[in-house]
Structure formats: structure tokens, C-alpha cells
mmCIF file with all atom_site columns, C-alpha atoms and ligand atoms in Angstrom:
data_model
loop_
_atom_site.group_PDB
_atom_site.id
_atom_site.type_symbol
_atom_site.label_atom_id
_atom_site.label_alt_id
_atom_site.label_comp_id
_atom_site.label_asym_id
_atom_site.label_entity_id
_atom_site.label_seq_id
_atom_site.pdbx_PDB_ins_code
_atom_site.Cartn_x
_atom_site.Cartn_y
_atom_site.Cartn_z
_atom_site.occupancy
_atom_site.B_iso_or_equiv
_atom_site.pdbx_formal_charge
_atom_site.auth_seq_id
_atom_site.auth_comp_id
_atom_site.auth_asym_id
_atom_site.auth_atom_id
_atom_site.pdbx_PDB_model_num
ATOM   1   C  CA  . MET A 1 1   ? -3.174  -7.812 13.507 1.00 54.00 ? 184 MET A CA  1
ATOM   2   C  CA  . LYS A 1 2   ? -5.716  -5.837 15.666 1.00 59.00 ? 185 LYS A CA  1
ATOM   3   C  CA  . ASN A 1 3   ? -5.140  -7.805 18.380 1.00 65.00 ? 186 ASN A CA  1
ATOM   4   C  CA  . LYS A 1 4   ? -1.393  -7.637 17.953 1.00 67.00 ? 187 LYS A CA  1
ATOM   5   C  CA  . ALA A 1 5   ? -1.724  -3.838 18.016 1.00 65.00 ? 188 ALA A CA  1
ATOM   6   C  CA  . LEU A 1 6   ? -3.809  -4.233 21.282 1.00 64.00 ? 189 LEU A CA  1
ATOM   7   C  CA  . ILE A 1 7   ? -1.281  -6.045 23.011 1.00 65.00 ? 190 ILE A CA  1
ATOM   8   C  CA  . ALA A 1 8   ? 1.430   -3.873 21.878 1.00 62.00 ? 191 ALA A CA  1
ATOM   9   C  CA  . LEU A 1 9   ? -0.576  -1.211 23.103 1.00 60.00 ? 192 LEU A CA  1
ATOM   10  C  CA  . MET A 1 10  ? -1.078  -2.679 26.316 1.00 63.00 ? 193 MET A CA  1
ATOM   11  C  CA  . ALA A 1 11  ? 2.241   -3.737 27.009 1.00 64.00 ? 194 ALA A CA  1
ATOM   12  C  CA  . LEU A 1 12  ? 3.082   0.141  26.870 1.00 61.00 ? 195 LEU A CA  1
ATOM   13  C  CA  . LEU A 1 13  ? 0.365   1.270  29.085 1.00 59.00 ? 196 LEU A CA  1
ATOM   14  C  CA  . PRO A 1 14  ? 2.247   0.569  32.456 1.00 55.00 ? 197 PRO A CA  1
ATOM   15  C  CA  . VAL A 1 15  ? 5.553   2.369  31.206 1.00 54.00 ? 198 VAL A CA  1
ATOM   16  C  CA  . ALA A 1 16  ? 3.408   5.393  30.145 1.00 53.00 ? 199 ALA A CA  1
ATOM   17  C  CA  . CYS A 1 17  ? 1.464   5.633  33.200 1.00 50.00 ? 200 CYS A CA  1
ATOM   18  C  CA  . GLY A 1 18  ? 3.876   3.966  35.754 1.00 49.00 ? 201 GLY A CA  1
ATOM   19  C  CA  . GLY A 1 19  ? 5.069   6.312  38.701 1.00 49.00 ? 202 GLY A CA  1
ATOM   20  C  CA  . SER A 1 20  ? 3.856   9.821  37.379 1.00 49.00 ? 203 SER A CA  1
ATOM   21  C  CA  . ASP A 1 21  ? 1.472   11.584 39.241 1.00 59.00 ? 204 ASP A CA  1
ATOM   22  C  CA  . THR A 1 22  ? -0.171  13.366 36.376 1.00 58.00 ? 205 THR A CA  1
ATOM   23  C  CA  . PRO A 1 23  ? -1.812  10.742 34.008 1.00 60.00 ? 206 PRO A CA  1
ATOM   24  C  CA  . ALA A 1 24  ? -0.286  10.515 31.089 1.00 62.00 ? 207 ALA A CA  1
ATOM   25  C  CA  . ALA A 1 25  ? -2.132  10.323 27.601 1.00 65.00 ? 208 ALA A CA  1
ATOM   26  C  CA  . PRO A 1 26  ? -2.356  6.761  26.482 1.00 71.00 ? 209 PRO A CA  1
ATOM   27  C  CA  . ALA A 1 27  ? 0.841   5.841  24.336 1.00 86.00 ? 210 ALA A CA  1
ATOM   28  C  CA  . LEU A 1 28  ? 0.172   5.053  20.755 1.00 92.00 ? 211 LEU A CA  1
ATOM   29  C  CA  . ASP A 1 29  ? 2.047   1.965  19.408 1.00 94.00 ? 212 ASP A CA  1
ATOM   30  C  CA  . ALA A 1 30  ? 4.976   3.230  17.185 1.00 96.00 ? 213 ALA A CA  1
ATOM   31  C  CA  . ALA A 1 31  ? 4.486   0.264  14.914 1.00 97.00 ? 214 ALA A CA  1
ATOM   32  C  CA  . ALA A 1 32  ? 0.703   1.025  14.028 1.00 97.00 ? 215 ALA A CA  1
ATOM   33  C  CA  . VAL A 1 33  ? 1.821   4.832  13.679 1.00 97.00 ? 216 VAL A CA  1
ATOM   34  C  CA  . ALA A 1 34  ? 4.474   3.851  11.334 1.00 97.00 ? 217 ALA A CA  1
ATOM   35  C  CA  . ALA A 1 35  ? 1.985   1.420  9.567  1.00 98.00 ? 218 ALA A CA  1
ATOM   36  C  CA  . GLY A 1 36  ? -0.765  3.859  9.270  1.00 98.00 ? 219 GLY A CA  1
ATOM   37  C  CA  . LYS A 1 37  ? 1.439   6.535  7.740  1.00 98.00 ? 220 LYS A CA  1
ATOM   38  C  CA  . LYS A 1 38  ? 2.436   4.100  4.950  1.00 98.00 ? 221 LYS A CA  1
ATOM   39  C  CA  . VAL A 1 39  ? -1.258  3.480  4.332  1.00 98.00 ? 222 VAL A CA  1
ATOM   40  C  CA  . TYR A 1 40  ? -1.809  7.266  4.327  1.00 98.00 ? 223 TYR A CA  1
ATOM   41  C  CA  . THR A 1 41  ? 0.878   8.235  1.881  1.00 98.00 ? 224 THR A CA  1
ATOM   42  C  CA  . ASP A 1 42  ? 0.478   4.770  -0.318 1.00 98.00 ? 225 ASP A CA  1
ATOM   43  C  CA  . ASN A 1 43  ? -3.341  6.033  -0.932 1.00 98.00 ? 226 ASN A CA  1
ATOM   44  C  CA  . GLY A 1 44  ? -2.114  9.864  -1.382 1.00 97.00 ? 227 GLY A CA  1
ATOM   45  C  CA  . CYS A 1 45  ? -4.081  11.065 1.530  1.00 97.00 ? 228 CYS A CA  1
ATOM   46  C  CA  . ASP A 1 46  ? -1.063  13.341 1.853  1.00 96.00 ? 229 ASP A CA  1
ATOM   47  C  CA  . ALA A 1 47  ? -2.036  15.252 -1.550 1.00 95.00 ? 230 ALA A CA  1
ATOM   48  C  CA  . CYS A 1 48  ? -4.477  17.126 0.244  1.00 96.00 ? 231 CYS A CA  1
ATOM   49  C  CA  . HIS A 1 49  ? -4.065  16.579 3.931  1.00 96.00 ? 232 HIS A CA  1
ATOM   50  C  CA  . GLY A 1 50  ? -0.345  17.128 3.747  1.00 96.00 ? 233 GLY A CA  1
ATOM   51  C  CA  . ASP A 1 51  ? 2.414   14.983 5.658  1.00 94.00 ? 234 ASP A CA  1
ATOM   52  C  CA  . THR A 1 52  ? 1.643   16.288 8.945  1.00 93.00 ? 235 THR A CA  1
ATOM   53  C  CA  . GLY A 1 53  ? -2.156  16.533 8.554  1.00 95.00 ? 236 GLY A CA  1
ATOM   54  C  CA  . LYS A 1 54  ? -2.921  20.181 8.396  1.00 96.00 ? 237 LYS A CA  1
ATOM   55  C  CA  . GLY A 1 55  ? -4.463  20.124 5.142  1.00 94.00 ? 238 GLY A CA  1
ATOM   56  C  CA  . ASP A 1 56  ? -2.059  22.994 3.955  1.00 92.00 ? 239 ASP A CA  1
ATOM   57  C  CA  . THR A 1 57  ? -0.976  21.581 0.811  1.00 92.00 ? 240 THR A CA  1
ATOM   58  C  CA  . PRO A 1 58  ? -1.711  23.529 -2.329 1.00 93.00 ? 241 PRO A CA  1
ATOM   59  C  CA  . THR A 1 59  ? -4.196  21.038 -3.490 1.00 92.00 ? 242 THR A CA  1
ATOM   60  C  CA  . GLY A 1 60  ? -5.927  20.713 0.166  1.00 92.00 ? 243 GLY A CA  1
ATOM   61  C  CA  . GLN A 1 61  ? -6.113  24.662 0.211  1.00 92.00 ? 244 GLN A CA  1
ATOM   62  C  CA  . ALA A 1 62  ? -7.695  24.677 -3.271 1.00 92.00 ? 245 ALA A CA  1
ATOM   63  C  CA  . PHE A 1 63  ? -10.832 23.036 -1.911 1.00 93.00 ? 246 PHE A CA  1
ATOM   64  C  CA  . ASP A 1 64  ? -13.614 24.651 -0.037 1.00 92.00 ? 247 ASP A CA  1
ATOM   65  C  CA  . PRO A 1 65  ? -13.939 23.553 2.547  1.00 94.00 ? 248 PRO A CA  1
ATOM   66  C  CA  . SER A 1 66  ? -10.239 22.519 2.899  1.00 94.00 ? 249 SER A CA  1
ATOM   67  C  CA  . PRO A 1 67  ? -9.282  19.425 4.804  1.00 95.00 ? 250 PRO A CA  1
ATOM   68  C  CA  . ARG A 1 68  ? -9.494  19.864 8.800  1.00 93.00 ? 251 ARG A CA  1
ATOM   69  C  CA  . ASP A 1 69  ? -6.029  20.621 10.842 1.00 96.00 ? 252 ASP A CA  1
ATOM   70  C  CA  . TYR A 1 70  ? -5.557  17.071 12.270 1.00 96.00 ? 253 TYR A CA  1
ATOM   71  C  CA  . SER A 1 71  ? -3.085  18.635 14.746 1.00 95.00 ? 254 SER A CA  1
ATOM   72  C  CA  . ASN A 1 72  ? -6.021  20.383 16.202 1.00 96.00 ? 255 ASN A CA  1
ATOM   73  C  CA  . ALA A 1 73  ? -6.541  18.981 19.826 1.00 96.00 ? 256 ALA A CA  1
ATOM   74  C  CA  . GLU A 1 74  ? -10.104 20.153 19.823 1.00 96.00 ? 257 GLU A CA  1
ATOM   75  C  CA  . TRP A 1 75  ? -11.097 18.375 16.862 1.00 96.00 ? 258 TRP A CA  1
ATOM   76  C  CA  . GLN A 1 76  ? -9.393  15.123 17.830 1.00 96.00 ? 259 GLN A CA  1
ATOM   77  C  CA  . ASP A 1 77  ? -11.100 15.083 20.942 1.00 96.00 ? 260 ASP A CA  1
ATOM   78  C  CA  . LYS A 1 78  ? -14.602 15.692 19.431 1.00 96.00 ? 261 LYS A CA  1
ATOM   79  C  CA  . THR A 1 79  ? -14.185 13.071 16.721 1.00 97.00 ? 262 THR A CA  1
ATOM   80  C  CA  . SER A 1 80  ? -14.472 9.434  17.451 1.00 97.00 ? 263 SER A CA  1
ATOM   81  C  CA  . ASP A 1 81  ? -12.553 6.647  15.469 1.00 97.00 ? 264 ASP A CA  1
ATOM   82  C  CA  . GLU A 1 82  ? -15.866 5.350  14.421 1.00 97.00 ? 265 GLU A CA  1
ATOM   83  C  CA  . GLN A 1 83  ? -16.462 8.712  12.733 1.00 97.00 ? 266 GLN A CA  1
ATOM   84  C  CA  . LEU A 1 84  ? -12.766 8.472  11.162 1.00 98.00 ? 267 LEU A CA  1
ATOM   85  C  CA  . ARG A 1 85  ? -13.512 5.210  9.897  1.00 98.00 ? 268 ARG A CA  1
ATOM   86  C  CA  . LYS A 1 86  ? -16.919 5.817  8.412  1.00 98.00 ? 269 LYS A CA  1
ATOM   87  C  CA  . VAL A 1 87  ? -15.757 9.085  6.363  1.00 98.00 ? 270 VAL A CA  1
ATOM   88  C  CA  . ILE A 1 88  ? -12.716 7.146  5.052  1.00 98.00 ? 271 ILE A CA  1
ATOM   89  C  CA  . ASN A 1 89  ? -14.667 4.216  3.979  1.00 98.00 ? 272 ASN A CA  1
ATOM   90  C  CA  . GLU A 1 90  ? -17.858 6.034  2.826  1.00 98.00 ? 273 GLU A CA  1
ATOM   91  C  CA  . GLY A 1 91  ? -16.210 9.322  1.642  1.00 98.00 ? 274 GLY A CA  1
ATOM   92  C  CA  . GLY A 1 92  ? -17.532 12.930 2.494  1.00 97.00 ? 275 GLY A CA  1
ATOM   93  C  CA  . ALA A 1 93  ? -20.611 13.306 0.570  1.00 97.00 ? 276 ALA A CA  1
ATOM   94  C  CA  . ALA A 1 94  ? -22.447 10.123 2.480  1.00 98.00 ? 277 ALA A CA  1
ATOM   95  C  CA  . ASN A 1 95  ? -21.311 11.812 5.545  1.00 97.00 ? 278 ASN A CA  1
ATOM   96  C  CA  . GLY A 1 96  ? -22.708 15.179 5.349  1.00 96.00 ? 279 GLY A CA  1
ATOM   97  C  CA  . MET A 1 97  ? -19.213 16.740 4.012  1.00 96.00 ? 280 MET A CA  1
ATOM   98  C  CA  . ALA A 1 98  ? -17.688 17.614 0.790  1.00 96.00 ? 281 ALA A CA  1
ATOM   99  C  CA  . ALA A 1 99  ? -17.668 15.078 -1.831 1.00 96.00 ? 282 ALA A CA  1
ATOM   100 C  CA  . THR A 1 100 ? -14.055 16.072 -2.347 1.00 95.00 ? 283 THR A CA  1
ATOM   101 C  CA  . MET A 1 101 ? -13.230 13.577 0.201  1.00 97.00 ? 284 MET A CA  1
ATOM   102 C  CA  . ILE A 1 102 ? -13.787 10.375 -1.984 1.00 96.00 ? 285 ILE A CA  1
ATOM   103 C  CA  . PRO A 1 103 ? -14.569 7.264  -0.309 1.00 98.00 ? 286 PRO A CA  1
ATOM   104 C  CA  . TYR A 1 104 ? -11.683 4.598  0.094  1.00 98.00 ? 287 TYR A CA  1
ATOM   105 C  CA  . PRO A 1 105 ? -14.082 1.267  0.413  1.00 98.00 ? 288 PRO A CA  1
ATOM   106 C  CA  . THR A 1 106 ? -10.931 -1.128 0.071  1.00 97.00 ? 289 THR A CA  1
ATOM   107 C  CA  . ILE A 1 107 ? -9.171  0.265  3.161  1.00 98.00 ? 290 ILE A CA  1
ATOM   108 C  CA  . GLN A 1 108 ? -10.354 -2.394 5.773  1.00 96.00 ? 291 GLN A CA  1
ATOM   109 C  CA  . GLU A 1 109 ? -9.268  -3.719 9.081  1.00 95.00 ? 292 GLU A CA  1
ATOM   110 C  CA  . ALA A 1 110 ? -5.948  -3.881 10.203 1.00 97.00 ? 293 ALA A CA  1
ATOM   111 C  CA  . ASP A 1 111 ? -4.669  -1.025 7.600  1.00 98.00 ? 294 ASP A CA  1
ATOM   112 C  CA  . LEU A 1 112 ? -8.015  1.121  8.821  1.00 98.00 ? 295 LEU A CA  1
ATOM   113 C  CA  . ASP A 1 113 ? -7.060  0.541  12.515 1.00 97.00 ? 296 ASP A CA  1
ATOM   114 C  CA  . ASN A 1 114 ? -3.647  1.696  11.825 1.00 98.00 ? 297 ASN A CA  1
ATOM   115 C  CA  . LEU A 1 115 ? -4.476  4.666  9.543  1.00 97.00 ? 298 LEU A CA  1
ATOM   116 C  CA  . VAL A 1 116 ? -6.663  5.970  12.398 1.00 98.00 ? 299 VAL A CA  1
ATOM   117 C  CA  . THR A 1 117 ? -3.970  5.615  15.001 1.00 97.00 ? 300 THR A CA  1
ATOM   118 C  CA  . PHE A 1 118 ? -1.613  7.362  12.634 1.00 97.00 ? 301 PHE A CA  1
ATOM   119 C  CA  . ILE A 1 119 ? -4.208  10.240 12.400 1.00 97.00 ? 302 ILE A CA  1
ATOM   120 C  CA  . ARG A 1 120 ? -4.356  10.311 16.227 1.00 97.00 ? 303 ARG A CA  1
ATOM   121 C  CA  . SER A 1 121 ? -0.455  10.348 16.315 1.00 97.00 ? 304 SER A CA  1
ATOM   122 C  CA  . LEU A 1 122 ? -0.771  13.923 14.453 1.00 96.00 ? 305 LEU A CA  1
ATOM   123 C  CA  . LYS A 1 123 ? -2.498  15.673 17.612 1.00 94.00 ? 306 LYS A CA  1
ATOM   124 C  CA  . LYS A 1 124 ? -0.425  18.166 19.152 1.00 91.00 ? 307 LYS A CA  1
HETATM 125 C  C1  . HEC B 2 .   ? -8.499  15.038 -3.229 1.00 92.63 ? 568 HEC B C1  1
HETATM 126 C  C2  . HEC B 2 .   ? -8.243  15.582 -1.843 1.00 92.63 ? 568 HEC B C2  1
HETATM 127 C  C3  . HEC B 2 .   ? -8.486  14.582 -0.765 1.00 92.63 ? 568 HEC B C3  1
HETATM 128 C  C4  . HEC B 2 .   ? -7.740  13.282 -0.676 1.00 92.63 ? 568 HEC B C4  1
HETATM 129 C  C5  . HEC B 2 .   ? -6.978  12.524 -1.708 1.00 92.63 ? 568 HEC B C5  1
HETATM 130 C  C6  . HEC B 2 .   ? -7.995  12.617 0.649  1.00 92.63 ? 568 HEC B C6  1
HETATM 131 N  N1  . HEC B 2 .   ? -9.111  13.639 1.420  1.00 92.63 ? 568 HEC B N1  1
HETATM 132 FE FE1 . HEC B 2 .   ? -9.680  13.376 3.178  1.00 92.63 ? 568 HEC B FE1 1
HETATM 133 N  N2  . HEC B 2 .   ? -10.794 15.299 3.131  1.00 92.63 ? 568 HEC B N2  1
HETATM 134 C  C7  . HEC B 2 .   ? -10.668 16.026 2.210  1.00 92.63 ? 568 HEC B C7  1
HETATM 135 C  C8  . HEC B 2 .   ? -11.520 17.482 2.324  1.00 92.63 ? 568 HEC B C8  1
HETATM 136 C  C9  . HEC B 2 .   ? -11.513 18.504 1.401  1.00 92.63 ? 568 HEC B C9  1
HETATM 137 C  C10 . HEC B 2 .   ? -11.984 16.947 3.259  1.00 92.63 ? 568 HEC B C10 1
HETATM 138 C  C11 . HEC B 2 .   ? -13.079 17.854 4.347  1.00 92.63 ? 568 HEC B C11 1
HETATM 139 C  C12 . HEC B 2 .   ? -14.614 17.891 3.900  1.00 92.63 ? 568 HEC B C12 1
HETATM 140 C  C13 . HEC B 2 .   ? -15.223 18.727 4.693  1.00 92.63 ? 568 HEC B C13 1
HETATM 141 O  O1  . HEC B 2 .   ? -14.937 18.907 5.495  1.00 92.63 ? 568 HEC B O1  1
HETATM 142 O  O2  . HEC B 2 .   ? -16.394 18.863 4.099  1.00 92.63 ? 568 HEC B O2  1
HETATM 143 C  C14 . HEC B 2 .   ? -11.561 15.644 3.944  1.00 92.63 ? 568 HEC B C14 1
HETATM 144 C  C15 . HEC B 2 .   ? -12.118 14.958 5.192  1.00 92.63 ? 568 HEC B C15 1
HETATM 145 C  C16 . HEC B 2 .   ? -11.461 13.824 5.765  1.00 92.63 ? 568 HEC B C16 1
HETATM 146 C  C17 . HEC B 2 .   ? -12.041 13.490 6.749  1.00 92.63 ? 568 HEC B C17 1
HETATM 147 C  C18 . HEC B 2 .   ? -13.055 13.847 7.687  1.00 92.63 ? 568 HEC B C18 1
HETATM 148 C  C19 . HEC B 2 .   ? -12.513 14.823 8.901  1.00 92.63 ? 568 HEC B C19 1
HETATM 149 C  C20 . HEC B 2 .   ? -13.652 15.204 9.873  1.00 92.63 ? 568 HEC B C20 1
HETATM 150 O  O3  . HEC B 2 .   ? -13.731 16.411 10.230 1.00 92.63 ? 568 HEC B O3  1
HETATM 151 O  O4  . HEC B 2 .   ? -14.376 14.409 10.357 1.00 92.63 ? 568 HEC B O4  1
HETATM 152 C  C21 . HEC B 2 .   ? -11.296 12.158 6.979  1.00 92.63 ? 568 HEC B C21 1
HETATM 153 C  C22 . HEC B 2 .   ? -11.221 11.170 8.212  1.00 92.63 ? 568 HEC B C22 1
HETATM 154 C  C23 . HEC B 2 .   ? -10.232 12.063 6.071  1.00 92.63 ? 568 HEC B C23 1
HETATM 155 N  N3  . HEC B 2 .   ? -10.480 12.975 5.072  1.00 92.63 ? 568 HEC B N3  1
HETATM 156 C  C24 . HEC B 2 .   ? -9.395  11.267 5.741  1.00 92.63 ? 568 HEC B C24 1
HETATM 157 C  C25 . HEC B 2 .   ? -8.876  11.066 4.585  1.00 92.63 ? 568 HEC B C25 1
HETATM 158 C  C26 . HEC B 2 .   ? -7.952  9.828  4.334  1.00 92.63 ? 568 HEC B C26 1
HETATM 159 C  C27 . HEC B 2 .   ? -7.601  8.783  5.495  1.00 92.63 ? 568 HEC B C27 1
HETATM 160 C  C28 . HEC B 2 .   ? -7.332  9.844  3.082  1.00 92.63 ? 568 HEC B C28 1
HETATM 161 C  C29 . HEC B 2 .   ? -6.629  8.697  2.257  1.00 92.63 ? 568 HEC B C29 1
HETATM 162 C  C30 . HEC B 2 .   ? -7.166  7.390  2.442  1.00 92.63 ? 568 HEC B C30 1
HETATM 163 C  C31 . HEC B 2 .   ? -8.036  11.023 2.436  1.00 92.63 ? 568 HEC B C31 1
HETATM 164 N  N4  . HEC B 2 .   ? -8.701  11.901 3.534  1.00 92.63 ? 568 HEC B N4  1
HETATM 165 C  C32 . HEC B 2 .   ? -7.616  11.580 1.039  1.00 92.63 ? 568 HEC B C32 1
HETATM 166 C  C33 . HEC B 2 .   ? -9.940  15.738 0.828  1.00 92.63 ? 568 HEC B C33 1
HETATM 167 C  C34 . HEC B 2 .   ? -8.999  14.635 0.426  1.00 92.63 ? 568 HEC B C34 1
#
């Protein structure tokens, strides 16, 4: 699954970069984004983080701290895929964040890759 997503991404790169003077951001694999969105809604992440990842749902806003705004480019740029994977699997408390971000240890491998790709797709 991981390789398949990578191959699809590599196939898209020349299209995204070809012929342009300004370097385009690497294109995200649309299938991986869609699959990641499904993992996100199936696991109820949207209840707190919201459809668009802004953390602006009533449930999300009821927490202090409330979830980050995933559309924030500055946050996206300073947060590694590895950090995202760790917090999702281990939860907030194990990573110096609020325990309201509960651990999801059963989300693994391909689902986790797709979920991270979906979160990246929310960057504005
Ligand atoms: C019960 C509400 C709730 C649910 C459900 C929830 N989260 Fe969170 N999440 C939070 C809160 C609150 C924070 C912020 C914690 C902090 O900043 O201390 C957070 C933080 C995070 C972070 C860390 C962001 C950073 O700044 O590094 C990630 C990644 C994340 N959540 C992903 C997910 C994913 C993926 C799911 C679903 C599998 C999910 N969350 C489900 C409430 C939730």
C-alpha cells in the first residue's frame, strides 16, 4: 500500500513540476487523501478537529487547549510526519500535549500514511 502511494506520487511529480519557473509544492496523491479522510471520519477525529481540520467544532472548542488549526501553514511546516504519527498512535499525554488527544494505537501503516497525507492536504 505504502509503495503504491509512493509510485502514484512519483508519477504525479513531473506533471506538477514540469515546465514551470516557480517550483510547485509536491502534489499529494488524491487517492491517499481520500483514503485518509475516510480514516479520519471513521475514527471520529472530525468530532474535535472538524471536517476542515480547523479544530473549530463545539467539542474541539470546549477543550483547553483546543486542537491546532491544520490549515495553518506555519504549523504544517514545523511539524514532521513522524510527530503526527507519534501523537496519533501514542496520544497527547505521552507527547507533552493534552490527554484529551487520546491514543489511536490501532491505526497503523497504510491507514496512518493516508491519514498523515490527508492532514497535509488541509494546509492552506
Ligand atoms: C476528543 C477530541 C479529539 C479527538 C476525537 C481527536 N483529537 Fe487530536 N487532538 C485533540 C486536542 C484537544 C489536541 C491538542 C492537544 C494539545 O495541544 O495539547 C489534539 C492534537 C492532535 C495532534 C497533534 C497536533 C500537533 O500540534 O502536533 C494530532 C496529530 C491529532 N490530534 C490528530 C488526531 C487524529 C488523526 C484523530 C483521529 C484518529 C484525533 N486527533 C482525534 C482532540 C482530539
